[in-house]
Amino acid sequence: MELWKKVTGLNLHEGYGQTETTLVCCRNDYIPYKLGSMGKSSPDLVVGIINDEGKIVEPCTEGNIAILTKPARPLGLFNQYLNDPVRTAASFLGDWYLTGDMGYMDEEDFVFFVGRGDDVINSAGYRIGPFEVESALLEHPAVLESAVVSSPDETRGEVVKAFVVVKPEYRHIHADKLTVDLQDLVKRTTAPYKYPRKIEFVTDLPKTVSGKIRRVELRNKEWQHLRE
């Protein structure tokens, strides 16, 4: 985002939505720019950050990104998952639709994305969203793609692990040196506790037919031996 602004002089207009919803949040020329935010709730929606009991949390506190469904159901919100009443029921908590994503809202009602609920890493009591770490890794000129997941650890329970695809012209760099460089970059860009303690260099990443990285496949690979 900052690099785009520096190179082009323009701000990116971000938006957030799902197949189950219309546009949930957006940022445009009528809303002040705030780095890292997805903007504010769409005019026809009430977006809230709630805890697992369905209560609104304090500003800047991480929770479930949710949409209020009462007194009137928002236009464009799905009715149900076809032939899947269990999944449909799990997507609602009281008067709220649960997006399945984690985030927080600041005092000015700007919404910030942390990650999918099952993607967030809980390491030694710290909750770490993969998106922020991936974005930091992509700032390194050698990184073509990255995916961040949890990996089991005896001391911390979970640690951050990054799968990294290196650009061809940088593959001559020794893996140990590049690992340290990437770890230091994440420490500087985000926070020291968010850096990937494990980095695996790969030739490609698993993706859906639409090109989205399948973190779930990488995460399952990390935890598979504990489930057997």
Short mmCIF file of C-alpha atoms in Angstrom, two decimals:
data_model
loop_
_atom_site.label_atom_id
_atom_site.label_comp_id
_atom_site.label_asym_id
_atom_site.label_seq_id
_atom_site.Cartn_x
_atom_site.Cartn_y
_atom_site.Cartn_z
CA MET A 1 0.00 0.00 0.00
CA GLU A 2 2.69 2.48 0.99
CA LEU A 3 4.84 1.45 -1.97
CA TRP A 4 1.90 1.92 -4.35
CA LYS A 5 1.26 5.37 -2.91
CA LYS A 6 4.94 6.27 -3.20
CA VAL A 7 5.24 5.13 -6.82
CA THR A 8 1.89 6.33 -8.19
CA GLY A 9 0.87 9.10 -5.82
CA LEU A 10 -2.54 7.44 -5.61
CA ASN A 11 -4.43 5.71 -2.82
CA LEU A 12 -5.87 2.24 -3.33
CA HIS A 13 -9.63 1.99 -2.81
CA GLU A 14 -10.12 -1.17 -0.79
CA GLY A 15 -13.29 -3.16 -0.41
CA TYR A 16 -14.36 -6.24 1.53
CA GLY A 17 -17.17 -8.65 0.83
CA GLN A 18 -18.08 -12.30 0.45
CA THR A 19 -20.10 -14.57 -1.79
CA GLU A 20 -22.69 -14.61 1.02
CA THR A 21 -22.90 -10.83 1.20
CA THR A 22 -22.84 -7.67 -0.82
CA LEU A 23 -19.98 -5.19 -0.30
CA VAL A 24 -19.50 -5.14 3.46
CA CYS A 25 -16.88 -2.39 3.82
CA CYS A 26 -15.25 0.00 1.41
CA ARG A 27 -13.06 3.07 1.15
CA ASN A 28 -13.53 5.77 -1.44
CA ASP A 29 -12.84 9.47 -2.00
CA TYR A 30 -15.61 10.40 0.44
CA ILE A 31 -14.01 8.50 3.31
CA PRO A 32 -10.64 9.63 4.72
CA TYR A 33 -7.75 7.32 3.89
CA LYS A 34 -6.40 5.20 6.74
CA LEU A 35 -3.52 2.83 6.00
CA GLY A 36 -4.36 -0.83 6.51
CA SER A 37 -8.10 -0.29 6.85
CA MET A 38 -10.79 -1.79 4.62
CA GLY A 39 -12.79 1.39 5.10
CA LYS A 40 -16.15 1.73 6.80
CA SER A 41 -19.41 -0.21 6.68
CA SER A 42 -21.47 0.06 3.52
CA PRO A 43 -24.38 2.50 4.03
CA ASP A 44 -27.05 -0.23 4.12
CA LEU A 45 -25.21 -2.45 6.62
CA VAL A 46 -24.43 -2.40 10.32
CA VAL A 47 -21.05 -4.07 10.75
CA GLY A 48 -19.82 -4.91 14.22
CA ILE A 49 -16.91 -6.67 15.88
CA ILE A 50 -18.31 -9.17 18.35
CA ASN A 51 -16.97 -11.78 20.75
CA ASP A 52 -17.96 -15.44 20.84
CA GLU A 53 -20.98 -14.56 22.99
CA GLY A 54 -22.32 -12.12 20.41
CA LYS A 55 -21.40 -8.96 22.34
CA ILE A 56 -19.79 -5.88 20.76
CA VAL A 57 -16.15 -5.58 21.83
CA GLU A 58 -14.24 -2.42 22.70
CA PRO A 59 -12.64 -0.36 19.89
CA CYS A 60 -9.36 -1.77 18.58
CA THR A 61 -10.15 -5.16 20.13
CA GLU A 62 -9.96 -8.19 17.86
CA GLY A 63 -13.16 -10.15 17.33
CA ASN A 64 -15.52 -11.65 14.78
CA ILE A 65 -16.48 -9.43 11.85
CA ALA A 66 -20.28 -9.65 11.83
CA ILE A 67 -23.32 -8.10 10.14
CA LEU A 68 -26.49 -7.19 12.04
CA THR A 69 -29.56 -8.95 10.62
CA LYS A 70 -32.27 -7.25 12.72
CA PRO A 71 -34.66 -5.45 12.65
CA ALA A 72 -34.48 -5.87 8.86
CA ARG A 73 -32.40 -8.43 7.03
CA PRO A 74 -29.83 -6.61 4.85
CA LEU A 75 -30.44 -6.66 1.13
CA GLY A 76 -28.04 -9.08 -0.55
CA LEU A 77 -27.32 -11.24 2.49
CA PHE A 78 -27.71 -14.90 1.60
CA ASN A 79 -30.57 -16.95 3.02
CA GLN A 80 -28.91 -20.32 3.47
CA TYR A 81 -26.30 -22.76 2.24
CA LEU A 82 -28.06 -25.15 -0.11
CA ASN A 83 -28.92 -28.43 1.61
CA ASP A 84 -26.62 -27.60 4.53
CA PRO A 85 -28.70 -26.46 7.54
CA VAL A 86 -25.87 -27.18 9.99
CA ARG A 87 -23.45 -24.83 8.25
CA THR A 88 -26.20 -22.24 7.85
CA ALA A 89 -27.01 -22.31 11.57
CA ALA A 90 -23.33 -22.02 12.49
CA SER A 91 -23.08 -18.80 10.45
CA PHE A 92 -25.45 -16.90 12.72
CA LEU A 93 -25.12 -15.89 16.36
CA GLY A 94 -28.19 -14.18 17.79
CA ASP A 95 -28.98 -11.23 15.53
CA TRP A 96 -25.59 -11.36 13.81
CA TYR A 97 -24.29 -13.04 10.66
CA LEU A 98 -20.73 -14.26 11.22
CA THR A 99 -18.44 -13.73 8.26
CA GLY A 100 -15.88 -16.18 9.64
CA ASP A 101 -13.25 -13.45 9.49
CA MET A 102 -11.45 -11.79 12.38
CA GLY A 103 -10.76 -8.08 12.58
CA TYR A 104 -11.12 -4.97 14.68
CA MET A 105 -12.76 -1.55 14.44
CA ASP A 106 -11.12 1.62 15.69
CA GLU A 107 -12.71 4.60 17.45
CA GLU A 108 -13.63 6.15 14.09
CA ASP A 109 -15.41 2.99 12.87
CA PHE A 110 -12.70 2.01 10.38
CA VAL A 111 -12.58 -1.77 9.97
CA PHE A 112 -9.29 -3.68 9.86
CA PHE A 113 -8.89 -7.26 8.64
CA VAL A 114 -6.83 -9.72 10.69
CA GLY A 115 -7.54 -13.03 8.95
CA ARG A 116 -9.93 -15.92 8.56
CA GLY A 117 -10.92 -17.26 11.95
CA ASP A 118 -9.24 -20.60 11.33
CA ASP A 119 -6.17 -18.92 9.80
CA VAL A 120 -5.29 -16.77 12.84
CA ILE A 121 -2.23 -18.09 14.68
CA ASN A 122 -2.21 -18.26 18.49
CA SER A 123 1.42 -18.25 19.55
CA ALA A 124 2.29 -17.99 23.25
CA GLY A 125 -0.86 -15.95 23.87
CA TYR A 126 -0.37 -13.64 20.89
CA ARG A 127 -2.94 -13.75 18.08
CA ILE A 128 -1.27 -13.20 14.72
CA GLY A 129 -3.05 -12.73 11.41
CA PRO A 130 -1.30 -14.31 8.42
CA PHE A 131 -2.19 -11.49 6.04
CA GLU A 132 -0.01 -8.92 7.82
CA VAL A 133 3.01 -11.23 7.84
CA GLU A 134 2.51 -12.18 4.19
CA SER A 135 2.29 -8.51 3.22
CA ALA A 136 5.55 -7.79 5.05
CA LEU A 137 7.32 -10.68 3.31
CA LEU A 138 6.18 -9.45 -0.09
CA GLU A 139 8.05 -6.20 0.51
CA HIS A 140 11.32 -8.10 0.05
CA PRO A 141 12.41 -7.95 -3.60
CA ALA A 142 13.24 -11.68 -3.63
CA VAL A 143 9.74 -12.83 -2.67
CA LEU A 144 7.31 -13.73 -5.43
CA GLU A 145 4.59 -15.25 -3.25
CA SER A 146 4.13 -16.20 0.38
CA ALA A 147 1.66 -18.05 2.56
CA VAL A 148 1.67 -18.01 6.35
CA VAL A 149 0.14 -20.67 8.60
CA SER A 150 0.44 -22.04 12.12
CA SER A 151 2.95 -24.77 12.88
CA PRO A 152 3.08 -26.86 16.08
CA ASP A 153 5.66 -25.93 18.69
CA GLU A 154 6.29 -27.60 22.06
CA THR A 155 7.03 -24.33 23.86
CA ARG A 156 4.60 -21.85 22.28
CA GLY A 157 1.86 -24.20 21.16
CA GLU A 158 1.94 -22.68 17.70
CA VAL A 159 4.46 -20.59 15.79
CA VAL A 160 4.31 -18.66 12.56
CA LYS A 161 5.54 -20.58 9.54
CA ALA A 162 5.97 -19.01 6.12
CA PHE A 163 6.02 -20.82 2.80
CA VAL A 164 7.92 -18.62 0.35
CA VAL A 165 8.30 -18.73 -3.42
CA VAL A 166 11.49 -16.94 -4.45
CA LYS A 167 11.80 -15.08 -7.74
CA PRO A 168 14.08 -16.90 -10.21
CA GLU A 169 16.67 -14.13 -10.29
CA TYR A 170 17.15 -14.37 -6.50
CA ARG A 171 17.42 -18.14 -6.15
CA HIS A 172 21.20 -17.95 -5.96
CA ILE A 173 20.94 -16.44 -2.47
CA HIS A 174 21.71 -18.98 0.26
CA ALA A 175 18.55 -20.11 2.06
CA ASP A 176 19.98 -19.40 5.52
CA LYS A 177 20.83 -15.81 4.65
CA LEU A 178 17.47 -15.18 3.00
CA THR A 179 15.69 -16.68 6.01
CA VAL A 180 17.38 -14.25 8.38
CA ASP A 181 16.74 -11.32 6.04
CA LEU A 182 13.03 -12.16 5.82
CA GLN A 183 12.69 -12.67 9.56
CA ASP A 184 14.35 -9.32 10.26
CA LEU A 185 12.10 -7.62 7.71
CA VAL A 186 8.94 -8.91 9.38
CA LYS A 187 10.23 -7.87 12.81
CA ARG A 188 10.84 -4.32 11.57
CA THR A 189 7.65 -4.04 9.53
CA THR A 190 5.16 -5.58 11.98
CA ALA A 191 6.26 -6.59 15.48
CA PRO A 192 9.03 -8.83 16.87
CA TYR A 193 6.60 -11.52 18.04
CA LYS A 194 5.03 -11.86 14.58
CA TYR A 195 8.09 -12.95 12.63
CA PRO A 196 8.06 -16.44 11.06
CA ARG A 197 10.17 -18.72 13.22
CA LYS A 198 10.00 -21.28 10.44
CA ILE A 199 10.44 -20.57 6.73
CA GLU A 200 10.18 -23.16 3.98
CA PHE A 201 11.16 -22.24 0.44
CA VAL A 202 8.92 -23.86 -2.18
CA THR A 203 8.54 -23.70 -5.95
CA ASP A 204 4.80 -23.01 -5.84
CA LEU A 205 1.81 -22.71 -3.51
CA PRO A 206 -1.47 -24.67 -3.60
CA LYS A 207 -4.29 -22.58 -5.03
CA THR A 208 -7.98 -22.75 -5.84
CA VAL A 209 -9.25 -22.62 -9.42
CA SER A 210 -9.74 -18.87 -8.92
CA GLY A 211 -6.10 -18.39 -7.90
CA LYS A 212 -6.52 -17.99 -4.13
CA ILE A 213 -3.83 -19.56 -1.97
CA ARG A 214 -5.10 -22.57 -0.03
CA ARG A 215 -3.65 -21.94 3.42
CA VAL A 216 -5.79 -24.78 4.79
CA GLU A 217 -3.82 -27.30 2.74
CA LEU A 218 -0.51 -25.99 4.05
CA ARG A 219 -1.81 -25.84 7.62
CA ASN A 220 -3.11 -29.41 7.47
CA LYS A 221 0.30 -30.53 6.24
CA GLU A 222 1.95 -28.94 9.28
CA TRP A 223 -0.42 -30.53 11.79
CA GLN A 224 -1.03 -33.87 10.10
CA HIS A 225 1.48 -35.89 12.13
CA LEU A 226 -0.24 -34.86 15.38
CA ARG A 227 -3.61 -36.09 14.12
CA GLU A 228 -2.43 -39.50 13.02
#
